[in-house]
Tab-separated table of C-alpha atoms in Angstrom:
chain	number	residue	atom	x	y	z
A	24	MET	CA	-9.908	-44.865	44.823
A	25	SER	CA	-11.293	-41.641	42.735
A	26	SER	CA	-15.195	-42.840	43.244
A	27	MET	CA	-14.652	-43.515	46.962
A	28	ILE	CA	-13.644	-39.932	47.942
A	29	ALA	CA	-15.725	-37.973	45.034
A	30	SER	CA	-18.732	-39.911	47.219
A	31	LEU	CA	-17.322	-38.985	50.453
A	32	LYS	CA	-17.181	-35.684	49.574
A	33	SER	CA	-20.310	-35.095	48.551
A	34	SER	CA	-22.036	-37.205	51.530
A	35	SER	CA	-23.546	-35.447	54.762
A	36	ARG	CA	-23.463	-38.069	56.379
A	37	THR	CA	-19.947	-39.563	59.037
A	38	LEU	CA	-18.486	-42.366	57.198
A	39	ARG	CA	-18.558	-45.604	59.865
A	40	VAL	CA	-16.474	-48.359	58.534
A	41	PRO	CA	-15.824	-51.367	60.842
A	42	GLY	CA	-12.342	-51.140	62.264
A	43	PRO	CA	-11.003	-48.808	64.879
A	44	ALA	CA	-13.305	-45.926	65.901
A	45	GLY	CA	-11.846	-42.207	64.038
A	46	SER	CA	-10.601	-44.571	61.110
A	47	VAL	CA	-11.642	-44.131	57.588
A	48	SER	CA	-10.810	-47.097	54.978
A	49	VAL	CA	-10.326	-45.418	52.100
A	50	GLY	CA	-8.166	-48.396	49.702
A	51	GLN	CA	-6.043	-50.069	51.510
A	52	TYR	CA	-5.008	-47.405	53.197
A	53	CYS	CA	-6.653	-46.603	56.797
A	54	VAL	CA	-6.425	-42.944	56.815
A	55	ARG	CA	-6.062	-40.037	60.169
A	56	ASN	CA	-5.394	-37.065	60.978
A	57	ALA	CA	-2.577	-38.057	62.556
A	58	SER	CA	-2.089	-34.666	64.411
A	59	THR	CA	-4.716	-35.880	67.110
A	60	LEU	CA	-2.327	-39.227	68.677
A	61	ARG	CA	-2.106	-36.915	72.159
A	62	ARG	CA	-1.190	-38.043	75.052
A	63	PRO	CA	-4.767	-39.675	76.895
A	64	GLY	CA	-5.820	-35.556	78.601
A	65	GLY	CA	-3.957	-33.676	75.948
A	66	GLY	CA	-6.599	-33.481	73.937
A	67	SER	CA	-9.797	-34.927	72.604
A	68	ALA	CA	-10.395	-38.395	73.972
A	69	ALA	CA	-10.390	-39.741	70.007
A	70	VAL	CA	-9.113	-39.660	67.117
A	71	LYS	CA	-10.928	-37.017	64.938
A	72	GLN	CA	-12.384	-38.213	61.915
A	73	PRO	CA	-10.490	-36.293	59.023
A	74	LYS	CA	-12.661	-34.308	56.396
A	75	LEU	CA	-12.016	-35.146	53.028
A	76	SER	CA	-12.244	-31.699	51.425
A	77	GLU	CA	-10.296	-30.097	47.538
A	78	SER	CA	-7.209	-29.645	49.756
A	79	GLN	CA	-6.385	-32.350	51.871
A	80	SER	CA	-3.989	-34.608	50.215
A	81	VAL	CA	-5.878	-38.147	50.454
A	82	ARG	CA	-4.508	-40.169	47.202
A	83	ARG	CA	-2.907	-42.765	46.516
A	84	ALA	CA	1.029	-42.815	46.490
A	85	PRO	CA	0.909	-43.095	42.366
A	86	PHE	CA	2.596	-46.517	41.332
A	87	SER	CA	4.560	-46.282	38.127
A	88	SER	CA	4.098	-48.221	35.298
A	89	SER	CA	8.046	-49.225	34.931
A	90	ALA	CA	8.421	-49.928	38.803
A	91	VAL	CA	9.587	-53.071	40.025
A	92	LYS	CA	6.029	-55.462	41.721
A	93	HIS	CA	6.851	-55.958	45.181
A	94	THR	CA	5.998	-59.625	45.555
A	95	PRO	CA	4.540	-60.085	48.795
A	96	ALA	CA	5.649	-62.045	51.528
A	97	SER	CA	4.818	-64.361	54.674
A	98	PRO	CA	7.269	-64.848	58.194
A	99	SER	CA	8.892	-67.475	59.216
A	100	SER	CA	9.458	-67.607	62.387
A	101	ASN	CA	-7.929	-11.767	75.600
A	102	SER	CA	-11.393	-8.856	75.339
A	103	PRO	CA	-12.580	-8.263	71.605
A	104	PRO	CA	-15.224	-10.993	70.876
A	105	PRO	CA	-14.203	-14.527	71.362
A	106	ALA	CA	-11.865	-15.382	69.319
A	107	ARG	CA	-12.164	-17.439	66.323
A	108	SER	CA	-10.154	-19.478	64.270
A	109	ALA	CA	-8.337	-18.509	61.699
A	110	GLY	CA	-9.632	-21.563	59.111
A	111	ALA	CA	-12.528	-21.047	59.181
A	112	PRO	CA	-13.358	-17.098	57.755
A	113	SER	CA	-17.126	-15.375	58.758
A	114	ALA	CA	-19.949	-15.375	55.485
A	115	SER	CA	-18.999	-12.072	55.444
A	116	SER	CA	-15.304	-12.200	55.191
A	117	ALA	CA	-15.690	-14.754	52.918
A	118	ALA	CA	-18.488	-13.475	50.408
A	119	HIS	CA	-16.733	-10.120	50.224
A	120	ALA	CA	-13.430	-11.683	49.173
A	121	ALA	CA	-15.713	-13.740	46.651
A	122	ALA	CA	-16.938	-10.647	44.845
A	123	GLY	CA	-13.440	-8.682	45.311
A	124	GLY	CA	-12.541	-12.140	43.031
A	125	SER	CA	-14.962	-11.543	40.836
A	126	SER	CA	-15.309	-7.333	40.471
A	127	GLY	CA	-11.984	-6.267	40.943
A	128	VAL	CA	-12.548	-4.606	43.682
A	129	ILE	CA	-10.213	-5.075	46.507
A	130	PRO	CA	-11.281	-6.221	49.462
A	131	ALA	CA	-10.112	-3.773	52.491
A	132	PRO	CA	-7.400	-5.274	54.413
A	133	PRO	CA	-7.764	-6.083	58.500
A	134	THR	CA	-8.263	-3.296	61.279
A	135	SER	CA	-5.942	-2.252	63.183
A	136	ARG	CA	-5.672	-0.363	66.631
A	137	ILE	CA	-2.833	0.423	69.560
A	138	ASP	CA	-2.965	-0.903	73.032
A	139	ASP	CA	-1.485	0.209	75.744
A	140	ARG	CA	0.283	-3.330	75.292
A	141	LYS	CA	-0.900	-4.393	72.594
A	142	VAL	CA	-1.520	-3.855	69.043
A	143	VAL	CA	-5.518	-5.115	68.130
A	144	LEU	CA	-6.165	-6.781	64.806
A	145	GLY	CA	-9.537	-7.754	63.761
A	146	TRP	CA	-10.067	-9.996	60.326
A	147	ASP	CA	-13.607	-9.582	60.545
A	148	GLU	CA	-16.158	-8.713	62.873
A	149	THR	CA	-15.662	-11.825	65.203
A	150	THR	CA	-11.848	-12.758	64.689
A	151	TYR	CA	-8.929	-10.648	66.128
A	152	SER	CA	-5.255	-11.200	66.870
A	153	ARG	CA	-3.089	-9.296	69.199
A	154	TYR	CA	0.005	-8.415	68.478
A	155	HIS	CA	2.369	-7.778	72.295
A	156	HIS	CA	4.089	-4.818	71.333
A	157	ILE	CA	8.078	-5.049	72.210
A	158	TRP	CA	7.286	-8.703	69.707
A	159	LEU	CA	6.459	-6.535	66.911
A	160	ARG	CA	10.017	-4.444	66.905
A	161	ASP	CA	12.278	-7.872	67.672
A	162	HIS	CA	10.423	-9.416	64.574
A	163	CYS	CA	11.235	-6.491	62.320
A	164	ARG	CA	12.317	-7.777	59.129
A	165	CYS	CA	13.422	-4.327	57.102
A	166	PRO	CA	17.073	-5.268	56.647
A	167	GLU	CA	18.547	-3.097	59.404
A	168	CYS	CA	16.749	-5.931	61.478
A	169	PHE	CA	17.263	-9.081	60.192
A	170	HIS	CA	20.036	-9.581	56.743
A	171	PRO	CA	18.447	-10.251	54.417
A	172	ILE	CA	21.017	-13.051	52.474
A	173	THR	CA	21.801	-15.122	55.721
A	174	LYS	CA	18.471	-14.688	57.292
A	175	GLN	CA	20.021	-13.351	61.037
A	176	ARG	CA	18.792	-10.989	63.666
A	177	LEU	CA	21.130	-7.845	62.912
A	178	VAL	CA	18.359	-5.714	65.476
A	179	ASN	CA	19.957	-6.116	69.264
A	180	THR	CA	16.473	-6.929	71.187
A	181	PHE	CA	18.407	-6.099	74.029
A	182	ASP	CA	18.474	-1.650	73.134
A	183	ILE	CA	14.892	-2.307	73.120
A	184	PRO	CA	13.111	-0.890	75.533
A	185	ALA	CA	10.918	-2.620	77.585
A	186	ASP	CA	7.539	-0.211	77.360
A	187	ILE	CA	8.258	0.106	73.521
A	188	LYS	CA	5.036	1.389	71.798
A	189	PRO	CA	4.251	2.240	68.263
A	190	LYS	CA	3.598	5.845	67.600
A	191	HIS	CA	1.568	4.450	64.537
A	192	VAL	CA	-0.195	2.200	62.903
A	193	GLN	CA	-1.356	1.545	59.672
A	194	SER	CA	-3.180	-1.348	57.713
A	195	LYS	CA	-2.507	-0.750	54.134
A	196	ALA	CA	-2.660	-3.672	51.449
A	197	GLU	CA	0.028	-5.274	51.192
A	198	GLY	CA	0.273	-5.408	55.728
A	199	LEU	CA	0.700	-3.821	59.044
A	200	GLU	CA	2.332	-0.473	58.924
A	201	VAL	CA	3.768	0.079	62.333
A	202	HIS	CA	5.715	3.538	62.602
A	203	TRP	CA	8.538	3.393	65.911
A	204	PRO	CA	9.597	6.127	67.902
A	205	SER	CA	13.387	6.647	67.519
A	206	SER	CA	16.255	9.065	67.221
A	207	GLN	CA	15.599	7.944	63.291
A	208	PRO	CA	12.295	7.076	62.306
A	209	HIS	CA	11.804	3.133	61.767
A	210	VAL	CA	8.910	1.947	60.013
A	211	SER	CA	8.195	-1.441	59.933
A	212	LEU	CA	6.220	-3.580	57.447
A	213	TYR	CA	4.484	-7.360	58.430
A	214	PRO	CA	2.738	-9.117	55.584
A	215	TRP	CA	-0.443	-9.605	56.686
A	216	SER	CA	-0.135	-13.751	55.819
A	217	TRP	CA	2.429	-13.929	58.135
A	218	LEU	CA	0.609	-12.321	61.210
A	219	ARG	CA	-2.429	-14.377	61.158
A	220	HIS	CA	0.253	-17.590	60.793
A	221	ASN	CA	2.231	-16.281	63.747
A	222	SER	CA	-0.778	-15.154	65.394
A	223	TYR	CA	-0.447	-16.225	69.163
A	224	ASP	CA	-3.444	-14.699	70.994
A	225	PRO	CA	-4.804	-16.466	70.803
A	226	PRO	CA	-3.413	-18.589	68.532
A	227	MET	CA	-5.268	-19.372	65.018
A	228	ALA	CA	-5.166	-23.184	63.056
A	229	ARG	CA	-2.455	-23.188	60.290
A	230	THR	CA	-2.396	-25.067	57.008
A	231	SER	CA	-0.858	-28.396	57.198
A	232	SER	CA	1.502	-28.823	54.719
A	233	SER	CA	1.634	-32.494	55.029
A	234	GLU	CA	-0.425	-35.231	56.083
A	235	LYS	CA	-0.395	-38.563	57.492
A	236	ILE	CA	-1.723	-41.161	55.693
A	237	LEU	CA	-1.311	-44.279	58.883
A	238	TRP	CA	-1.539	-47.829	57.227
A	239	GLY	CA	-1.660	-51.583	57.881
A	240	ALA	CA	-1.571	-54.804	56.154
A	241	LYS	CA	-3.332	-53.679	52.807
A	242	ILE	CA	-1.076	-51.566	52.309
A	243	LEU	CA	0.897	-53.804	49.588
A	244	GLN	CA	-1.927	-53.523	47.226
A	245	ASP	CA	-0.025	-50.320	46.083
A	246	PRO	CA	2.791	-49.140	47.778
A	247	PRO	CA	4.595	-46.295	47.606
A	248	THR	CA	7.338	-46.345	45.130
A	249	VAL	CA	9.491	-43.573	43.357
A	250	THR	CA	11.945	-45.175	39.768
A	251	TYR	CA	15.362	-44.321	40.344
A	252	GLU	CA	15.379	-42.142	37.787
A	253	GLU	CA	12.353	-40.011	38.771
A	254	ALA	CA	14.866	-39.892	42.211
A	255	MET	CA	18.540	-39.204	40.667
A	256	ALA	CA	16.815	-36.676	37.403
A	257	GLU	CA	18.407	-33.100	37.978
A	258	ASP	CA	14.921	-31.268	38.519
A	259	ASN	CA	14.243	-32.596	41.444
A	260	ARG	CA	10.472	-33.281	40.514
A	261	GLY	CA	10.865	-37.051	41.428
A	262	LEU	CA	12.972	-36.265	44.988
A	263	PHE	CA	10.180	-33.843	45.805
A	264	LYS	CA	8.348	-36.893	44.894
A	265	TRP	CA	10.001	-39.564	46.865
A	266	LEU	CA	10.665	-37.782	49.936
A	267	SER	CA	6.736	-36.362	49.874
A	268	ASN	CA	5.845	-40.055	50.170
A	269	VAL	CA	8.417	-40.817	53.155
A	270	ASP	CA	6.495	-37.765	54.883
A	271	LYS	CA	3.069	-39.183	54.369
A	272	PHE	CA	2.857	-42.719	54.553
A	273	GLY	CA	6.257	-43.230	55.819
A	274	PHE	CA	8.411	-45.788	53.863
A	275	CYS	CA	9.315	-45.271	49.956
A	276	PHE	CA	10.898	-48.252	47.389
A	277	VAL	CA	13.139	-46.863	45.458
A	278	SER	CA	12.710	-48.988	41.823
A	279	GLY	CA	14.787	-49.514	39.068
A	280	VAL	CA	18.218	-48.773	40.980
A	281	PRO	CA	21.251	-50.947	39.904
A	282	ALA	CA	22.369	-53.902	41.952
A	283	THR	CA	25.759	-52.194	43.208
A	284	PRO	CA	27.018	-50.502	46.475
A	285	GLU	CA	27.938	-47.587	44.341
A	286	ALA	CA	24.603	-46.528	42.914
A	287	THR	CA	22.687	-47.232	46.323
A	288	GLU	CA	25.639	-44.665	47.704
A	289	GLU	CA	24.832	-42.663	45.316
A	290	LEU	CA	21.489	-42.804	45.583
A	291	SER	CA	21.463	-42.446	49.360
A	292	ARG	CA	23.264	-39.031	49.010
A	293	ARG	CA	20.658	-37.569	47.108
A	294	ILE	CA	18.966	-36.650	50.309
A	295	GLY	CA	21.781	-35.677	52.689
A	296	PHE	CA	24.244	-36.678	54.508
A	297	ILE	CA	25.503	-39.874	55.676
A	298	ARG	CA	24.996	-40.477	59.579
A	299	GLU	CA	28.885	-42.495	60.591
A	300	THR	CA	27.775	-45.094	63.187
A	301	GLN	CA	29.467	-47.868	64.919
A	302	TYR	CA	28.739	-49.787	61.732
A	303	GLY	CA	30.396	-47.586	59.635
A	304	THR	CA	29.458	-44.519	57.130
A	305	PHE	CA	27.569	-46.437	54.133
A	306	TRP	CA	27.481	-50.031	54.868
A	307	ASP	CA	27.668	-53.447	52.835
A	308	PHE	CA	27.267	-56.689	54.740
A	309	THR	CA	25.601	-60.299	54.958
A	310	SER	CA	25.292	-62.802	58.108
A	311	ASP	CA	28.452	-63.367	58.698
A	312	LEU	CA	28.855	-61.279	62.898
A	313	ALA	CA	31.644	-58.373	61.108
A	314	LYS	CA	29.546	-56.249	63.384
A	315	GLY	CA	28.271	-57.078	66.746
A	316	ASP	CA	24.943	-56.897	66.019
A	317	THR	CA	22.198	-59.595	65.299
A	318	ALA	CA	21.962	-57.773	62.656
A	319	TYR	CA	24.838	-59.443	61.197
A	320	THR	CA	23.792	-63.372	61.444
A	321	THR	CA	20.778	-64.787	60.249
A	322	LEU	CA	18.494	-65.090	62.430
A	323	ALA	CA	14.935	-63.573	61.616
A	324	LEU	CA	14.419	-59.687	63.587
A	325	GLY	CA	10.790	-58.833	64.621
A	326	ALA	CA	9.320	-55.242	64.263
A	327	HIS	CA	12.092	-52.319	66.026
A	328	THR	CA	13.588	-49.211	64.901
A	329	ASP	CA	17.032	-48.407	64.509
A	330	THR	CA	19.550	-46.658	67.052
A	331	THR	CA	17.114	-46.636	69.783
A	332	TYR	CA	20.379	-45.976	72.097
A	333	PHE	CA	21.382	-42.717	70.771
A	334	THR	CA	20.189	-39.703	72.216
A	335	ASP	CA	19.239	-38.240	68.362
A	336	PRO	CA	18.067	-42.112	67.213
A	337	CYS	CA	18.843	-42.289	63.148
A	338	GLY	CA	16.370	-39.959	61.275
A	339	LEU	CA	15.833	-42.436	57.333
A	340	GLN	CA	16.676	-45.985	56.551
A	341	LEU	CA	17.867	-46.607	53.661
A	342	PHE	CA	18.873	-51.016	52.638
A	343	HIS	CA	18.597	-51.867	49.439
A	344	LEU	CA	19.331	-56.259	48.860
A	345	LEU	CA	22.081	-56.838	46.470
A	346	GLU	CA	22.071	-60.136	46.308
A	347	HIS	CA	20.209	-63.526	48.511
A	348	SER	CA	21.389	-67.121	46.655
A	349	GLY	CA	21.487	-70.176	47.953
A	350	GLY	CA	18.742	-70.262	50.324
A	351	THR	CA	14.980	-68.987	51.279
A	352	GLY	CA	13.401	-66.764	53.728
A	353	GLY	CA	15.042	-63.319	55.158
A	354	ALA	CA	11.699	-61.471	53.893
A	355	THR	CA	11.854	-58.081	55.161
A	356	LEU	CA	8.438	-56.324	57.498
A	357	LEU	CA	7.537	-53.204	57.780
A	358	VAL	CA	4.916	-51.424	60.023
A	359	ASP	CA	3.995	-47.922	60.882
A	360	GLY	CA	4.109	-46.773	64.558
A	361	PHE	CA	1.861	-43.825	64.375
A	362	TYR	CA	-0.942	-46.339	63.311
A	363	VAL	CA	-0.099	-49.263	66.131
A	364	ALA	CA	0.066	-46.082	68.631
A	365	SER	CA	-3.555	-45.063	66.848
A	366	LEU	CA	-5.638	-48.557	67.629
A	367	LEU	CA	-3.405	-48.791	71.185
A	368	LYS	CA	-4.891	-45.050	72.298
A	369	GLU	CA	-8.368	-45.585	71.266
A	370	LEU	CA	-8.260	-49.653	72.529
A	371	HIS	CA	-5.959	-49.395	76.130
A	372	PRO	CA	-4.901	-45.554	76.708
A	373	GLU	CA	-4.171	-46.720	79.878
A	374	ALA	CA	-0.965	-48.613	77.930
A	375	TYR	CA	-0.822	-45.586	75.367
A	376	GLU	CA	0.233	-43.686	78.822
A	377	LEU	CA	2.388	-45.430	80.594
A	378	LEU	CA	4.419	-46.397	77.199
A	379	ALA	CA	4.110	-42.548	76.190
A	380	THR	CA	5.346	-40.709	80.037
A	381	VAL	CA	8.035	-44.525	81.049
A	382	PRO	CA	11.361	-43.948	79.926
A	383	VAL	CA	12.983	-46.806	78.550
A	384	PRO	CA	16.696	-47.670	79.327
A	385	THR	CA	18.605	-49.335	75.812
A	386	HIS	CA	22.561	-49.916	75.030
A	387	ALA	CA	24.975	-50.944	72.053
A	388	ALA	CA	27.396	-53.057	73.880
A	389	GLY	CA	28.604	-55.692	70.921
A	390	GLU	CA	31.629	-53.659	69.489
A	391	PRO	CA	34.362	-53.528	72.006
A	392	GLU	CA	35.609	-50.245	71.444
A	393	ALA	CA	31.967	-48.394	71.419
A	394	LEU	CA	28.876	-48.163	74.515
A	395	TYR	CA	26.866	-46.425	73.728
A	396	THR	CA	23.314	-45.275	75.927
A	397	PRO	CA	21.282	-42.196	76.109
A	398	SER	CA	22.625	-38.671	77.691
A	399	THR	CA	18.672	-37.902	77.937
A	400	ARG	CA	16.260	-39.477	79.818
A	401	GLN	CA	13.629	-38.983	78.112
A	402	THR	CA	13.468	-42.077	75.932
A	403	PRO	CA	9.310	-43.320	75.933
A	404	VAL	CA	8.663	-45.562	73.416
A	405	LEU	CA	5.822	-43.283	72.228
A	406	LYS	CA	7.586	-39.559	72.458
A	407	HIS	CA	5.591	-36.906	72.028
A	408	GLU	CA	5.891	-32.535	71.374
A	409	ASP	CA	3.348	-30.094	72.185
A	410	GLY	CA	0.925	-33.109	73.007
A	411	GLU	CA	0.952	-34.917	69.660
A	412	LEU	CA	3.792	-38.065	69.032
A	413	VAL	CA	6.070	-37.548	66.865
A	414	GLN	CA	8.563	-40.544	67.357
A	415	VAL	CA	8.168	-44.252	68.839
A	416	ARG	CA	11.091	-44.993	70.479
A	417	TRP	CA	10.914	-49.599	70.692
A	418	ASN	CA	14.124	-52.287	69.985
A	419	ASN	CA	13.022	-54.867	72.541
A	420	ASP	CA	16.620	-56.172	71.874
A	421	ASP	CA	18.456	-52.888	72.842
A	422	ARG	CA	16.718	-52.794	76.144
A	423	SER	CA	18.786	-52.044	79.603
A	424	VAL	CA	17.454	-53.026	83.248
A	425	LEU	CA	14.586	-51.051	84.238
A	426	ARG	CA	15.661	-49.693	87.271
A	427	ASN	CA	13.209	-46.047	87.359
A	428	LEU	CA	10.272	-47.841	87.456
A	429	LYS	CA	7.770	-46.978	90.635
A	430	PRO	CA	6.839	-51.142	92.011
A	431	ASP	CA	2.946	-50.284	90.962
A	432	GLN	CA	4.198	-49.570	87.651
A	433	VAL	CA	6.426	-52.728	86.926
A	434	GLU	CA	3.273	-55.964	85.831
A	435	PRO	CA	1.210	-52.903	84.130
A	436	TRP	CA	3.536	-51.247	81.875
A	437	TYR	CA	3.845	-55.437	81.131
A	438	ASP	CA	0.474	-55.131	80.131
A	439	ALA	CA	1.090	-51.967	78.263
A	440	ILE	CA	4.345	-53.487	75.848
A	441	ARG	CA	2.773	-56.693	75.971
A	442	THR	CA	-0.084	-55.026	74.158
A	443	TRP	CA	1.773	-53.058	72.348
A	444	TYR	CA	3.552	-55.998	70.414
A	445	LYS	CA	0.072	-57.425	70.225
A	446	HIS	CA	-0.834	-55.130	67.343
A	447	LEU	CA	2.766	-54.679	66.420
A	448	SER	CA	2.771	-57.647	65.058
A	449	SER	CA	-1.242	-58.466	64.170
A	450	PRO	CA	-1.843	-59.640	60.687
A	451	ASP	CA	-3.051	-55.908	59.679
A	452	SER	CA	-0.765	-54.532	60.857
A	453	GLU	CA	2.535	-56.378	59.326
A	454	TYR	CA	3.511	-55.228	55.792
A	455	TRP	CA	5.537	-58.071	54.279
A	456	VAL	CA	7.441	-57.992	51.203
A	457	GLN	CA	10.161	-60.222	49.501
A	458	LEU	CA	12.757	-57.796	48.641
A	459	SER	CA	15.067	-58.452	45.203
A	460	PRO	CA	18.540	-56.653	43.617
A	461	GLY	CA	17.928	-52.939	41.956
A	462	THR	CA	14.450	-52.572	44.518
A	463	ALA	CA	15.101	-49.894	47.630
A	464	VAL	CA	13.256	-48.661	50.099
A	465	VAL	CA	14.054	-45.933	52.492
A	466	VAL	CA	11.693	-45.444	55.881
A	467	ASP	CA	11.851	-42.729	58.375
A	468	ASN	CA	12.803	-44.972	61.547
A	469	HIS	CA	11.137	-42.283	63.951
A	470	ARG	CA	7.923	-44.416	62.748
A	471	VAL	CA	8.462	-47.150	60.551
A	472	LEU	CA	9.615	-49.831	63.086
A	473	HIS	CA	10.926	-53.068	60.553
A	474	GLY	CA	11.906	-56.532	60.732
A	475	ARG	CA	12.553	-59.853	58.769
A	476	SER	CA	12.162	-63.642	58.983
A	477	ALA	CA	15.042	-65.916	59.810
A	478	PHE	CA	16.934	-67.342	55.834
A	479	ASN	CA	19.439	-69.159	54.990
A	480	GLY	CA	21.426	-68.599	52.219
A	481	LYS	CA	24.247	-65.990	51.212
A	482	ARG	CA	22.488	-62.967	51.432
A	483	ARG	CA	23.575	-58.859	51.189
A	484	MET	CA	22.133	-56.288	51.765
A	485	CYS	CA	24.261	-52.172	51.990
A	486	GLY	CA	22.740	-48.935	52.779
A	487	ALA	CA	23.408	-45.804	55.332
A	488	TYR	CA	21.788	-43.924	57.789
A	489	ILE	CA	20.220	-40.535	57.026
A	490	GLY	CA	20.054	-37.919	59.888
A	491	MET	CA	16.179	-36.320	60.115
A	492	ASP	CA	17.995	-33.041	59.963
A	493	GLU	CA	18.769	-32.904	56.486
A	494	TYR	CA	16.530	-34.868	55.650
A	495	ARG	CA	14.132	-32.337	56.902
A	496	SER	CA	15.925	-29.510	55.119
A	497	LYS	CA	16.263	-31.581	52.408
A	498	LEU	CA	12.227	-31.997	51.322
A	499	ALA	CA	11.607	-27.698	53.156
A	500	VAL	CA	14.115	-26.805	50.469
A	501	LEU	CA	11.696	-28.694	48.036
A	502	SER	CA	9.030	-27.925	49.261
A	503	GLU	CA	9.579	-24.587	48.975
A	504	ARG	CA	10.132	-24.757	45.037
A	505	PHE	CA	7.303	-27.661	44.546
A	506	ALA	CA	4.943	-26.572	47.335
A	507	SER	CA	5.188	-23.158	48.411
A	508	ASP	CA	3.283	-22.583	51.819
A	509	PRO	CA	0.699	-19.538	51.387
A	510	VAL	CA	3.248	-16.995	53.096
A	511	THR	CA	5.918	-17.590	50.634
A	512	SER	CA	4.047	-17.189	48.117
A	513	GLU	CA	3.048	-14.398	49.477
A	514	THR	CA	6.034	-12.814	49.849
A	515	ALA	CA	8.141	-13.713	48.023
A	516	ALA	CA	8.302	-11.324	44.648
A	517	THR	CA	9.078	-9.020	47.475
A	518	ALA	CA	10.868	-10.360	49.910
A	519	SER	CA	13.244	-12.537	48.500
A	520	VAL	CA	16.571	-12.385	48.487
A	521	ASN	CA	19.149	-15.677	46.914
A	522	GLY	CA	15.914	-17.226	46.956
A	523	ARG	CA	14.015	-17.601	49.791
A	524	SER	CA	11.376	-14.661	51.677
A	525	VAL	CA	13.184	-12.899	54.675
A	526	TRP	CA	8.833	-13.014	56.261
A	527	HIS	CA	9.450	-18.070	55.339
A	528	PRO	CA	7.568	-19.493	58.308
A	529	SER	CA	10.502	-21.489	59.240
A	530	LEU	CA	12.329	-18.140	60.204
């Protein structure tokens, strides 16, 4: 793996390998830039070729030598010169920065000037950003305008004159200093990294905090795994590793888990609050139809995501096989929905468009005291935000009556889901694993579909749902500590109270 990546880095040619256009097979993974999974017409026509660089986190998930070995299983059934991306500084600016670093000379800060309605910053000879006066005043982060502890606004936005204009601006080493007209003089200071990160005129390239690695069946050779001891360690490094794997791959195993509901529940709560549903909080079940859902049977379950009938489907699902005795079958199926979506977009763009636009009604009606349907019609199979794929919502078993299709969409839609299913169930996409007591798995329910083969005998499973917001919050907090972003790193020493910078990119 390392030798292949080194080879790729040293090559000036585009690597072409068999398989879907725009993909690179690195070891057992199909590595793609997942942010290019856009609806047709919303971006480039094809998935971009990812560039492997020193800063890009394309690597194999570590597999601990103490991890339980997973046995693959088969299923049974504006005016300045044109702006340039901030992500690509000019050669002269890069050389200046390099010279400053080597000789101790501090590079000059960006230039700044006031226009009628905006402050204009010049990052270098060709790269500019413009910020409206009212926007800058509204985003002052001094203690009078922004509470340093609660991280909430104190400035009254509606007291700011609509035609406000700075009296003076000055470029300082630490940031842009702005003097505002006021009965009481007010000065704001904005860090350069924060301004660059939040540039909107024009928008500038932002460094992604994570890289989605799309995968197919060959991930069975080395699936992302952490040990129970790592996940439960008080220093939280193992927890960060675990959740980072989930963010990157959409799932992660945990090996060496005590085969008890108590240990599994404790493991679940390491991530965040457990989300209670009609199935309870932490669930422990067998195939006894104690709940009105086919999960409580011995039947095979095709690749699906859970709780499609919720307005906000559950974020993570953790499950742990506690026992399977007196029978066979029950292999676990995992499929990367983002990987399959990328294939569909490249090979069948018309089908992709239908699955990205047609809302699919769903329900949960197996419990007498529960009848769930989403309170929104924005429920396509492939959900996008700003043109990017962010969620897969698919469970054919929970699909309700399709009455909102246009007549000329009916047959094309059925053709589209048939093609979707074909790729979902392709041997290239399916990762089958026979779980055993002691190995838990957590999946991103907004990305990875799961299922199982039919079985007989006694099969006892336990697990829980964790909300997507809780998971993202925990990962963000751990990232502050172990993988801080450039803005936070630059401002942490001078603008942090209670461990968090007032300039944090999320605020």
